[in-house]
């Protein structure tokens, strides 16, 4: 959530005492919302993006780029900057964004001032909204600083200097990190409390081993030379050869991402689109890959996901299976940062066999939800979230009014960081049931971030309009998540995907690529619509079908998944165009949307590179690169400067962005 509630977080030893209390009241709060809102219908299609930014600063004399630890000052200065804009041009006031803090002291998060509506013109306004956001926030920066949408800072935690001002990791308690000064954590006590809770609950620092990219001159075996000599003995059991070793929450929580949230018309609609997006999450992770460099080394992964998963892994040794279980303890296969645990829709297409991975649940919570009338799948979803302890317990928030507060519920919900989130209507607000898409890495430019947001929103609408069926077993989604992060996954890997995505009771369009024949409920409206497809299966009872699902899915390339395969599978873009063709768009609207969809098309078919691939190429062709996997301060400086120029449109990056980008970008400014 945006605003951090004031209060003093209890130290973990005191906080954990309140687990049962928070679980119990969290579920009461859930049930209060559920009973009030479960039958709510007809909410409008609203949506919004979240962009996470890094403030970076240059030391041009030393040719060094650093993370600038100025979150507090920047957030404090923003209201005045907003006021200036409002005074000078009142017409722009509705565009004014909302910024809030994030984990890294060099990070901020920005969202649109109000959610977008469901029209094509709203969809086409996103890029402008994003660049406006960037421009407004940039007004409060120093001349040496730039706001970046960069997934990971390449030299975070590397030897030498990487923060402005300088803090030395050696002066930070080893208990936090050997590599990151504590001052890289945002000052709000909540972040520190979360870091401590993770460490104390798991009895030690997070262990994050990122495979190194082995180049011609990389020493073999590679033993991370940045680990202090004095620490090697004690770390012996956790350091892995040929891996970059990271040891703190900040390596994961200090990454930036792009998220998209939309409002569903009602609960069944939210649950259906939630499920449909579960298998899409790994595909979008591969397509948005933007994090090939960790702690100053080229790695063999392209994405942040597993780094964050490990950096927020607070499971005890028993839960991780390292010690025998006792009492109510159970093995927990996934960390809190993971792909989803199970599908939740009660449509007949959601066969029981798809939820095929072992994931424990909180039996007490399940029984209580069940006996209060919550159906099996939703009760299980919540009961699985509730195997976790609250990480942050605020001294003044322990006793709450369960009618008007959702804080205890959110204390568990919002610290289960999964690829998709089913968001509840907040008590006392007009906001309805929402679904959040969370797997994407943030892209360098607003054009790209807008393109991926537009893609997800149109896909969500196409899913609704055609009642598509994307189900594959969760185990296959998990397999896809790990494939998605491998180097060059977009072009080099195959992914499990469903062969026939049309519902069984609807004949598939005979020619998937001439999709004018497909009808949607929004025919003639030129809006994205609000409701569900007529005749959707969402309210039909669960079929007792426990047959095997093999044969329903196969391995496809990302190109096939996005751009289509043969006559049978139109690809996600095929579905989107089919949907758009039902809206009777103006030619100019279609052309504008096509620019965004073409970016996704190009990334999928390999004619455009991912950010990860582009960065790797930059490193490999840098004259100072010694082919030893090391991204030095000098190379990093040149990389960041170059990215800065590309974002501003003053330098081309053919192969990363379409040529048209550079023709228009330079003209856009506040
Ligand atoms: P969180 O961090 O919990 O995901 P944020 O407040 O940072 O939440 O971002 C929520 C996003 O949802 C923003 O883009 C916001 O514009 C958008 N949003 C707000 N209200 C609605 C709504 N009723 N329906 C859909 N999206 C909404
Ligand atoms: Mg947010
Ligand atoms: Mg958040
Ligand atoms: Mg965030
Ligand atoms: Mg130290
Ligand atoms: Mg979010």
XYZ file of C-alpha atoms and ligand atoms in Angstrom:
702
model
C 0.000 0.000 0.000
C 1.018 3.504 -0.567
C 0.924 5.186 2.783
C 2.807 3.661 5.623
C 0.847 3.646 8.797
C 2.531 5.416 11.648
C 3.375 3.430 14.726
C 6.398 1.726 16.212
C 7.101 -1.772 14.908
C 7.732 -4.284 17.661
C 10.998 -6.221 17.619
C 10.424 -9.683 16.164
C 10.641 -11.413 19.541
C 7.679 -9.319 20.754
C 5.873 -9.224 17.417
C 5.544 -12.972 16.960
C 3.583 -13.226 20.194
C 0.739 -11.464 18.382
C 0.549 -13.866 15.430
C -2.609 -15.693 16.581
C -4.325 -12.420 17.415
C -3.518 -10.914 14.012
C -4.529 -14.086 12.178
C -7.831 -14.231 14.003
C -8.716 -10.581 13.504
C -7.361 -10.595 9.950
C -9.865 -13.320 9.091
C -12.656 -11.501 10.911
C -11.823 -8.451 8.813
C -11.803 -10.574 5.656
C -15.200 -12.047 6.514
C -16.653 -8.627 7.245
C -15.593 -7.402 3.825
C -16.638 -10.649 2.155
C -20.102 -10.623 3.643
C -20.642 -6.977 2.790
C -19.163 -7.024 -0.695
C -19.335 -10.532 -2.136
C -22.476 -9.854 -4.148
C -21.459 -6.439 -5.359
C -21.887 -6.277 -9.145
C -21.303 -3.986 -12.049
C -18.176 -2.134 -10.983
C -16.591 -0.119 -13.752
C -13.377 -1.144 -15.420
C -10.781 1.120 -13.806
C -7.100 0.502 -13.705
C -3.721 1.947 -12.828
C -0.027 1.260 -13.055
C 2.726 1.469 -10.458
C 6.211 2.466 -11.501
C 9.157 2.126 -9.166
C 12.037 4.515 -9.726
C 15.669 4.787 -8.675
C 17.296 8.123 -8.020
C 20.821 7.851 -9.399
C 23.563 10.428 -9.261
C 26.727 10.944 -11.258
C 30.205 11.747 -10.121
C 31.450 12.904 -13.516
C 34.997 13.569 -12.343
C 35.434 10.071 -11.002
C 33.283 8.648 -13.795
C 31.028 6.869 -11.346
C 27.264 6.396 -11.077
C 25.748 5.933 -7.625
C 22.400 5.342 -6.003
C 21.408 8.645 -4.428
C 19.989 8.157 -0.929
C 17.582 11.066 -1.083
C 14.166 9.447 -0.884
C 13.134 11.539 2.137
C 14.139 14.880 0.624
C 12.603 14.046 -2.728
C 9.270 12.993 -1.229
C 9.267 16.095 0.977
C 9.973 18.401 -1.946
C 7.316 16.957 -4.253
C 4.212 18.737 -2.875
C 5.834 22.092 -3.577
C 6.730 20.974 -7.101
C 3.125 19.861 -7.617
C 1.938 23.241 -6.387
C 4.194 25.040 -8.867
C 2.824 22.968 -11.733
C -0.734 23.574 -10.590
C -0.174 27.322 -10.406
C 1.415 27.531 -13.825
C -1.001 25.269 -15.596
C -4.165 24.408 -13.666
C -5.405 22.267 -16.552
C -2.679 19.762 -15.781
C -3.695 19.281 -12.165
C -5.607 16.040 -12.838
C -2.394 14.521 -14.122
C -0.539 15.110 -10.881
C 0.778 11.789 -9.677
C 1.094 10.270 -6.228
C 4.519 9.256 -5.019
C 5.357 7.152 -2.006
C 8.334 5.539 -0.394
C 9.815 2.185 -1.275
C 12.293 -0.091 0.448
C 15.488 1.402 -0.971
C 16.484 4.835 0.266
C 17.242 5.587 -3.387
C 13.757 4.516 -4.529
C 10.323 6.075 -4.896
C 7.107 4.689 -6.332
C 4.791 6.759 -8.518
C 1.199 6.053 -9.482
C -1.315 8.111 -11.458
C -3.220 10.627 -9.346
C -6.451 8.787 -10.111
C -7.081 5.444 -11.777
C -7.613 5.426 -15.532
C -11.050 4.672 -16.905
C -12.048 2.094 -19.439
C -11.834 4.051 -22.660
C -9.399 3.837 -25.526
C -8.359 7.417 -24.924
C -7.528 6.525 -21.333
C -5.413 3.690 -22.636
C -3.659 6.038 -25.000
C -2.999 8.560 -22.229
C -0.863 6.238 -20.139
C 2.472 7.006 -21.729
C 1.874 10.714 -21.328
C 0.816 10.170 -17.730
C 4.041 8.272 -17.091
C 6.301 10.837 -18.725
C 4.476 13.583 -16.902
C 5.132 11.706 -13.655
C 8.807 11.402 -14.493
C 9.031 15.059 -15.469
C 7.334 16.331 -12.298
C 9.488 14.218 -10.018
C 12.626 15.190 -11.901
C 12.008 18.809 -10.983
C 13.083 18.197 -7.401
C 16.314 16.416 -8.277
C 19.792 17.896 -8.150
C 21.536 18.611 -11.458
C 23.748 15.581 -10.878
C 20.749 13.272 -10.398
C 18.429 11.411 -12.771
C 15.276 9.415 -12.139
C 15.559 5.952 -13.654
C 13.155 3.110 -14.168
C 15.843 0.477 -13.836
C 15.121 -2.943 -12.351
C 18.419 -3.406 -10.540
C 21.332 -1.054 -9.985
C 24.218 -3.006 -11.525
C 26.802 -2.223 -8.861
C 24.596 -2.311 -5.776
C 26.750 -3.951 -3.110
C 29.899 -4.056 -5.252
C 33.354 -3.205 -3.877
C 34.215 0.495 -4.038
C 31.689 3.317 -4.001
C 28.065 2.958 -5.101
C 26.092 5.281 -2.813
C 25.827 9.046 -2.648
C 26.633 10.060 0.021
C 29.189 7.395 0.778
C 28.448 4.885 3.516
C 30.811 2.037 4.039
C 29.406 -1.455 4.270
C 32.303 -2.312 6.580
C 30.787 0.033 9.152
C 27.369 -1.624 8.917
C 26.732 -4.445 11.374
C 27.639 -7.712 9.637
C 24.234 -8.873 10.801
C 22.672 -6.798 8.049
C 25.103 -7.303 5.200
C 28.727 -7.586 4.226
C 27.993 -5.581 1.097
C 25.174 -3.117 1.648
C 25.330 -0.292 4.163
C 22.223 -0.161 6.323
C 21.729 3.407 5.102
C 20.521 2.034 1.755
C 17.283 1.050 3.538
C 14.609 3.764 3.534
C 14.442 5.485 6.924
C 10.901 4.469 7.824
C 11.192 2.056 10.748
C 8.840 -0.310 8.995
C 11.431 -1.329 6.410
C 14.066 -1.975 9.013
C 11.568 -3.976 11.044
C 10.739 -6.127 8.050
C 14.409 -6.764 7.364
C 14.971 -7.771 10.962
C 11.898 -9.985 11.050
C 13.062 -11.927 7.978
C 16.511 -12.414 9.475
C 15.357 -13.358 12.941
C 12.585 -15.660 11.855
C 14.868 -17.665 9.581
C 17.735 -17.524 12.130
C 20.257 -15.838 9.886
C 20.703 -13.552 6.953
C 19.065 -14.342 3.627
C 21.224 -16.481 1.358
C 21.053 -15.488 -2.297
C 23.243 -17.262 -4.826
C 23.005 -15.894 -8.357
C 24.721 -17.980 -11.057
C 27.620 -16.104 -12.640
C 27.897 -15.661 -16.390
C 31.110 -17.525 -17.173
C 33.121 -15.574 -19.731
C 36.499 -16.373 -21.365
C 38.521 -14.842 -18.511
C 36.245 -15.562 -15.564
C 38.310 -17.426 -12.931
C 37.164 -21.036 -12.497
C 35.836 -22.131 -10.224
C 34.493 -18.694 -9.505
C 34.438 -18.094 -5.768
C 32.922 -14.662 -5.105
C 36.048 -12.645 -4.204
C 34.014 -9.832 -2.661
C 33.122 -11.948 0.380
C 35.360 -10.738 3.214
C 38.115 -13.238 4.083
C 37.062 -13.140 7.716
C 33.558 -14.320 6.817
C 34.420 -17.216 4.547
C 34.683 -19.852 7.193
C 31.301 -19.091 8.709
C 29.653 -18.919 5.297
C 31.225 -22.135 4.032
C 27.978 -24.078 4.046
C 26.011 -21.473 2.061
C 28.451 -20.044 -0.497
C 28.212 -21.749 -3.870
C 30.956 -21.936 -6.446
C 30.251 -20.124 -9.726
C 27.704 -17.917 -8.002
C 27.513 -14.280 -6.994
C 26.778 -14.217 -3.267
C 24.227 -11.738 -1.894
C 23.204 -11.609 1.736
C 20.514 -9.017 2.481
C 16.860 -8.118 1.916
C 18.011 -4.965 0.153
C 19.297 -6.902 -2.830
C 15.752 -8.014 -3.645
C 13.525 -5.349 -2.132
C 15.873 -2.768 -3.634
C 14.770 -3.758 -7.162
C 12.145 -1.862 -9.168
C 9.193 -3.309 -11.012
C 6.117 -2.409 -13.035
C 2.706 -3.448 -11.691
C -0.773 -3.078 -13.133
C -4.008 -3.238 -11.102
C -7.509 -3.315 -12.554
C -10.975 -3.399 -11.098
C -13.253 -6.300 -11.976
C -16.997 -6.065 -12.332
C -17.564 -8.555 -9.524
C -15.931 -11.366 -7.570
C -16.401 -14.170 -10.144
C -14.970 -11.908 -12.827
C -11.953 -11.032 -10.670
C -11.341 -14.695 -9.889
C -11.593 -15.730 -13.507
C -9.191 -13.112 -14.839
C -6.854 -13.730 -11.896
C -6.599 -17.370 -12.938
C -6.135 -16.539 -16.597
C -3.231 -14.260 -15.766
C -1.411 -16.844 -13.626
C 0.165 -18.629 -16.646
C 0.805 -15.258 -18.307
C 3.030 -14.022 -15.458
C 6.155 -16.033 -16.379
C 5.787 -15.121 -20.054
C 5.721 -11.413 -19.174
C 8.676 -11.868 -16.841
C 10.721 -13.288 -19.734
C 9.544 -10.535 -22.090
C 10.428 -7.722 -19.695
C 13.760 -9.205 -18.532
C 15.918 -6.300 -17.369
C 18.305 -7.452 -14.642
C 21.421 -9.250 -15.900
C 23.984 -7.631 -13.575
C 24.259 -8.191 -9.822
C 26.800 -6.678 -7.435
C 29.076 -5.714 -10.304
C 29.034 -9.069 -12.098
C 27.363 -10.271 -15.247
C 25.096 -13.085 -14.130
C 23.560 -15.976 -15.943
C 20.008 -14.828 -15.161
C 18.041 -12.076 -16.841
C 15.430 -11.334 -14.166
C 15.077 -10.247 -10.560
C 12.447 -12.729 -9.446
C 14.414 -15.434 -7.666
C 16.706 -12.875 -6.065
C 13.733 -11.243 -4.382
C 12.256 -14.624 -3.524
C 15.440 -15.559 -1.659
C 15.950 -12.123 -0.149
C 12.497 -12.236 1.444
C 12.682 -15.876 2.489
C 11.762 -15.768 6.158
C 10.949 -19.480 6.517
C 12.376 -21.156 9.577
C 14.859 -23.982 9.224
C 12.028 -26.417 9.934
C 9.808 -24.880 7.256
C 12.702 -25.109 4.816
C 13.082 -28.791 5.642
C 16.506 -28.427 7.251
C 15.392 -29.533 10.710
C 12.809 -32.067 11.883
C 9.312 -30.664 12.306
C 7.582 -30.461 15.646
C 4.152 -29.346 16.825
C 2.210 -27.382 14.220
C 5.246 -26.737 12.001
C 5.043 -27.684 8.345
C 7.312 -27.730 5.312
C 6.641 -24.698 3.100
C 7.902 -25.162 -0.464
C 7.448 -21.577 -1.654
C 8.702 -18.327 -0.196
C 6.415 -15.365 0.349
C 7.697 -13.917 -2.917
C 6.588 -16.540 -5.421
C 4.188 -17.455 -8.159
C 0.671 -18.068 -6.834
C -0.106 -21.127 -4.702
C -3.361 -22.072 -6.417
C -6.051 -21.071 -8.888
C -9.146 -19.539 -7.330
C -11.951 -19.368 -9.902
C -15.044 -21.489 -9.322
C -15.645 -21.839 -13.060
C -15.950 -25.386 -14.381
C -12.795 -24.936 -16.421
C -10.699 -24.702 -13.270
C -10.190 -28.417 -12.778
C -8.983 -29.619 -9.454
C -5.967 -31.298 -11.003
C -4.479 -27.929 -11.999
C -3.768 -27.094 -8.358
C -1.123 -29.796 -8.289
C 1.686 -28.464 -6.123
C 2.004 -29.279 -2.452
C 1.282 -26.134 -0.531
C 0.307 -26.235 3.112
C -2.565 -24.205 4.459
C -3.721 -22.904 7.787
C -6.330 -25.473 8.786
C -7.912 -23.353 11.446
C -8.367 -20.500 8.996
C -9.738 -22.839 6.331
C -12.251 -24.380 8.728
C -13.425 -21.013 9.945
C -13.836 -19.620 6.425
C -15.586 -22.779 5.281
C -18.007 -22.792 8.145
C -18.688 -19.119 7.469
C -19.820 -19.946 3.942
C -16.707 -19.150 1.917
C -16.309 -21.667 -0.918
C -13.493 -24.204 -1.004
C -11.167 -22.522 -3.510
C -11.318 -19.068 -2.001
C -11.087 -20.420 1.533
C -8.012 -22.374 0.457
C -6.472 -19.308 -1.177
C -6.795 -17.290 2.016
C -5.776 -20.216 4.238
C -2.591 -20.583 2.204
C -1.717 -16.920 2.604
C -2.314 -17.384 6.316
C 0.475 -19.902 6.861
C 2.675 -16.807 7.208
C 3.322 -14.817 10.347
C 2.851 -11.055 10.304
C 6.280 -9.480 9.702
C 5.485 -6.037 10.997
C 3.425 -5.517 14.137
C 2.888 -1.898 15.123
C 2.572 -1.167 18.821
C -0.487 1.074 18.423
C -2.325 -1.092 15.892
C -2.776 -4.357 17.735
C -6.378 -3.730 18.722
C -8.506 -2.617 15.819
C -12.129 -2.153 14.913
C -12.639 -5.134 12.649
C -15.664 -3.515 11.025
C -13.777 -0.530 9.705
C -10.214 -1.802 9.356
C -8.524 -4.292 7.056
C -5.059 -3.773 8.471
C -4.660 -7.165 10.099
C -5.930 -8.852 6.972
C -3.507 -6.813 4.862
C -0.672 -7.534 7.248
C -0.655 -11.080 5.836
C -2.106 -10.447 2.362
C 0.266 -7.657 1.398
C 3.357 -9.536 2.532
C 2.539 -12.505 0.294
C 4.221 -11.069 -2.778
C 2.911 -13.292 -5.536
C 2.774 -12.871 -9.293
C -0.948 -12.065 -9.148
C -2.856 -10.536 -6.236
C -6.582 -10.703 -5.566
C -7.263 -7.353 -3.889
C -10.240 -6.796 -1.619
C -12.388 -3.666 -1.561
C -10.924 -1.495 1.207
C -13.515 -0.830 3.930
C -15.208 2.536 3.658
C -14.051 3.240 0.101
C -15.820 3.071 -3.267
C -13.126 0.764 -4.636
C -14.229 -2.701 -5.730
C -12.609 -6.123 -6.266
C -9.311 -5.827 -8.094
C -6.603 -7.962 -9.618
C -2.956 -6.933 -9.672
C -0.417 -8.201 -12.201
C 3.003 -8.155 -10.519
C 5.626 -10.120 -12.411
C 6.961 -7.542 -14.846
C 10.374 -5.917 -14.636
C 10.344 -2.165 -15.044
C 11.508 -0.910 -18.446
C 13.874 1.942 -19.222
C 11.386 4.173 -21.032
C 7.827 5.301 -20.437
C 7.039 4.105 -23.950
C 7.929 0.537 -22.983
C 6.228 0.707 -19.594
C 3.106 2.067 -21.248
C 3.287 -0.627 -23.925
C 3.440 -3.478 -21.416
C 0.683 -1.908 -19.290
C -1.538 -1.494 -22.352
C -0.822 -5.077 -23.374
C -1.865 -6.458 -19.987
C -5.003 -4.348 -19.842
C -6.102 -5.335 -23.350
C -5.316 -8.951 -22.585
C -7.462 -8.759 -19.453
C -10.294 -7.370 -21.580
C -9.852 -10.038 -24.251
C -9.865 -12.740 -21.565
C -13.144 -11.324 -20.328
C -14.702 -10.881 -23.744
C -13.853 -14.331 -25.071
C -13.894 -16.191 -21.780
C -10.547 -17.740 -22.654
C -9.169 -20.751 -20.880
C -5.426 -20.557 -20.156
C -5.315 -23.208 -17.433
C -2.238 -25.393 -17.097
C -1.124 -27.079 -13.868
C 0.491 -24.765 -11.309
C 3.585 -27.014 -11.380
C 4.009 -26.084 -15.045
C 3.591 -22.382 -14.228
C 6.321 -22.770 -11.625
C 8.559 -24.512 -14.143
C 7.899 -21.597 -16.527
C 8.850 -19.110 -13.790
C 12.286 -20.636 -13.494
C 12.765 -20.923 -17.255
C 11.699 -17.287 -17.695
C 14.686 -16.056 -15.714
C 17.364 -17.883 -17.654
C 19.627 -15.869 -19.882
C 17.901 -15.056 -23.199
C 14.789 -16.977 -22.180
C 12.579 -15.081 -24.624
C 14.306 -16.518 -27.622
C 16.041 -19.536 -26.111
C 13.444 -21.260 -23.926
C 10.120 -22.945 -24.429
C 7.222 -22.535 -22.050
C 4.289 -24.733 -21.148
C 1.147 -23.224 -22.539
C -2.399 -24.338 -23.195
C -3.082 -25.542 -26.735
C -6.770 -24.708 -27.001
C -7.584 -21.487 -25.217
C -11.229 -21.200 -26.211
C -13.934 -22.410 -23.893
C -15.335 -25.788 -24.860
C -18.878 -24.518 -25.329
C -17.818 -21.817 -27.787
C -16.559 -22.897 -31.202
C -13.117 -21.401 -31.812
C -13.057 -18.717 -34.475
C -12.433 -20.529 -37.710
C -9.750 -18.116 -38.794
C -7.954 -16.879 -35.771
C -6.120 -14.237 -37.713
C -9.205 -12.673 -39.230
C -10.800 -12.090 -35.919
C -13.557 -9.762 -37.048
C -15.764 -12.767 -36.662
C -15.393 -12.748 -32.912
C -17.992 -10.932 -30.952
C -17.596 -9.196 -27.674
C -20.161 -7.630 -25.380
C -18.613 -4.269 -26.167
C -19.464 -4.259 -29.836
C -19.868 -0.738 -31.169
C -18.965 0.817 -27.861
C -15.324 1.716 -28.327
C -14.841 1.365 -24.596
C -13.129 -1.435 -22.825
C -16.350 -2.478 -21.150
C -16.964 -3.356 -17.567
C -18.532 -6.730 -17.209
C -18.180 -10.350 -18.020
C -18.882 -12.111 -21.265
C -22.437 -13.316 -21.632
C -22.788 -17.005 -21.102
C -19.502 -17.207 -19.256
C -18.975 -20.294 -17.239
C -18.162 -18.462 -14.078
C -21.328 -19.320 -12.215
C -21.649 -22.918 -13.302
C -20.981 -25.503 -10.623
C -17.624 -27.158 -10.421
C -17.419 -30.111 -12.754
C -16.353 -33.308 -11.008
C -13.759 -33.783 -13.742
C -10.601 -35.255 -12.319
C -9.234 -36.560 -15.598
C -5.640 -35.967 -16.551
C -4.853 -32.688 -18.226
C -1.872 -33.900 -20.218
C -2.502 -33.235 -23.854
C -4.121 -29.915 -22.993
C -0.801 -28.110 -23.014
C 2.522 -28.211 -24.786
C 5.821 -26.358 -24.939
C 5.776 -23.211 -27.048
C 8.235 -20.411 -27.698
C 7.347 -16.944 -26.427
C 6.990 -15.961 -30.075
C 4.309 -18.609 -30.547
C 2.551 -17.685 -27.308
C 2.439 -13.986 -28.212
C 2.221 -14.018 -31.994
C 0.394 -17.268 -32.614
C 1.064 -20.776 -33.773
C -0.438 -22.304 -36.866
C -4.173 -22.152 -37.350
C -5.141 -23.354 -33.921
C -3.626 -20.823 -31.582
C -4.016 -17.106 -32.378
C -1.450 -15.991 -29.817
C -2.137 -13.440 -27.117
C -1.793 -10.625 -29.638
C -4.217 -12.414 -31.929
C -6.732 -12.426 -29.094
C -6.092 -8.764 -28.385
C -6.569 -7.755 -32.018
C -9.702 -9.866 -32.199
C -10.987 -7.978 -29.210
C -9.977 -4.584 -30.614
C -11.713 -5.392 -33.868
C -14.997 -5.650 -32.009
C -14.673 -2.082 -30.806
C -14.879 -0.229 -34.112
C -11.853 1.909 -33.375
C -10.863 4.971 -35.344
C -7.942 4.248 -37.643
C -5.743 6.620 -35.657
C -6.617 4.891 -32.389
C -5.727 1.515 -33.830
C -2.442 2.885 -35.146
C -1.556 4.352 -31.791
C -2.324 1.114 -29.987
C -0.406 -0.837 -32.595
C 2.800 1.041 -31.743
C 2.598 -0.439 -28.252
C 1.520 -3.893 -29.334
C 4.311 -3.940 -31.910
C 6.853 -3.506 -29.150
C 5.560 -6.656 -27.458
C 5.436 -8.421 -30.812
C 9.025 -7.437 -31.570
C 10.337 -8.473 -28.175
C 8.578 -11.811 -28.563
C 9.825 -12.615 -32.052
C 13.346 -11.469 -31.273
C 13.437 -8.556 -33.711
C 13.787 -6.336 -30.629
C 16.007 -7.221 -27.681
C 15.067 -7.322 -24.044
C 16.761 -4.800 -21.805
C 18.831 -7.651 -20.376
C 20.183 -8.643 -23.764
C 20.845 -5.042 -24.701
C 22.800 -4.475 -21.473
C 24.823 -7.640 -21.972
C 25.740 -6.536 -25.481
C 26.774 -3.135 -24.169
C 29.084 -4.717 -21.593
C 30.612 -7.152 -24.073
C 31.445 -4.394 -26.519
C 32.810 -1.960 -23.918
C 36.562 -1.471 -24.444
C 37.266 -1.751 -20.713
C 35.457 -5.071 -20.322
C 38.050 -7.785 -19.664
C 35.720 -10.720 -20.360
C 35.960 -11.700 -16.738
C 32.275 -11.055 -15.861
C 33.216 -7.858 -13.980
C 31.157 -4.718 -14.588
C 33.552 -2.110 -13.232
C 32.672 1.378 -11.967
C 33.820 2.783 -15.287
C 31.746 0.410 -17.406
C 28.780 0.970 -15.139
C 29.134 4.739 -15.469
C 29.130 4.509 -19.253
C 26.202 2.106 -19.173
C 24.072 4.339 -16.944
C 24.953 7.481 -18.928
C 24.048 5.718 -22.143
C 20.747 4.470 -20.746
C 20.014 8.006 -19.575
C 20.547 9.344 -23.090
C 18.413 6.609 -24.621
C 15.581 7.359 -22.212
C 15.800 11.050 -23.082
C 15.790 10.208 -26.774
C 19.163 11.802 -27.451
C 20.832 8.538 -28.343
C 19.526 5.695 -30.435
C 19.359 2.124 -29.274
C 18.438 0.210 -32.364
C 17.427 -3.286 -31.564
C 16.063 -2.289 -28.154
C 13.447 0.218 -29.244
C 11.664 0.740 -32.549
C 13.117 3.506 -34.703
C 9.930 5.557 -34.295
C 10.692 6.018 -30.611
C 13.669 8.237 -31.273
C 11.762 10.428 -33.666
C 9.203 11.422 -31.046
C 10.834 11.093 -27.651
C 13.033 14.162 -27.725
C 10.020 16.359 -28.395
C 8.223 15.241 -25.251
C 8.958 17.185 -22.119
C 7.103 18.984 -19.381
P -0.277 -1.411 -3.960
O 1.124 -0.955 -3.691
O -0.965 -1.977 -2.800
O -0.353 -2.335 -5.128
P -0.819 1.316 -4.930
O -1.712 2.257 -4.243
O 0.640 1.620 -4.910
O -1.154 -0.125 -4.333
O -1.236 1.179 -6.457
C -2.520 0.811 -6.817
C -2.817 1.062 -8.278
O -4.203 0.790 -8.465
C -2.614 2.499 -8.744
O -2.152 2.494 -10.061
C -4.014 3.084 -8.716
O -4.202 4.110 -9.692
C -4.838 1.902 -9.085
N -6.226 2.015 -8.597
C -6.705 2.799 -7.647
N -8.038 2.615 -7.485
C -8.388 1.674 -8.368
C -9.598 1.041 -8.695
N -10.734 1.329 -8.075
N -9.568 0.106 -9.638
C -8.437 -0.218 -10.261
N -7.255 0.347 -9.994
C -7.222 1.289 -9.062
Mg 2.275 0.389 -4.638
Mg 3.362 -2.027 -2.541
Mg 5.996 -0.938 -4.943
Mg 30.058 -4.926 8.174
Mg 1.355 -2.917 -6.210
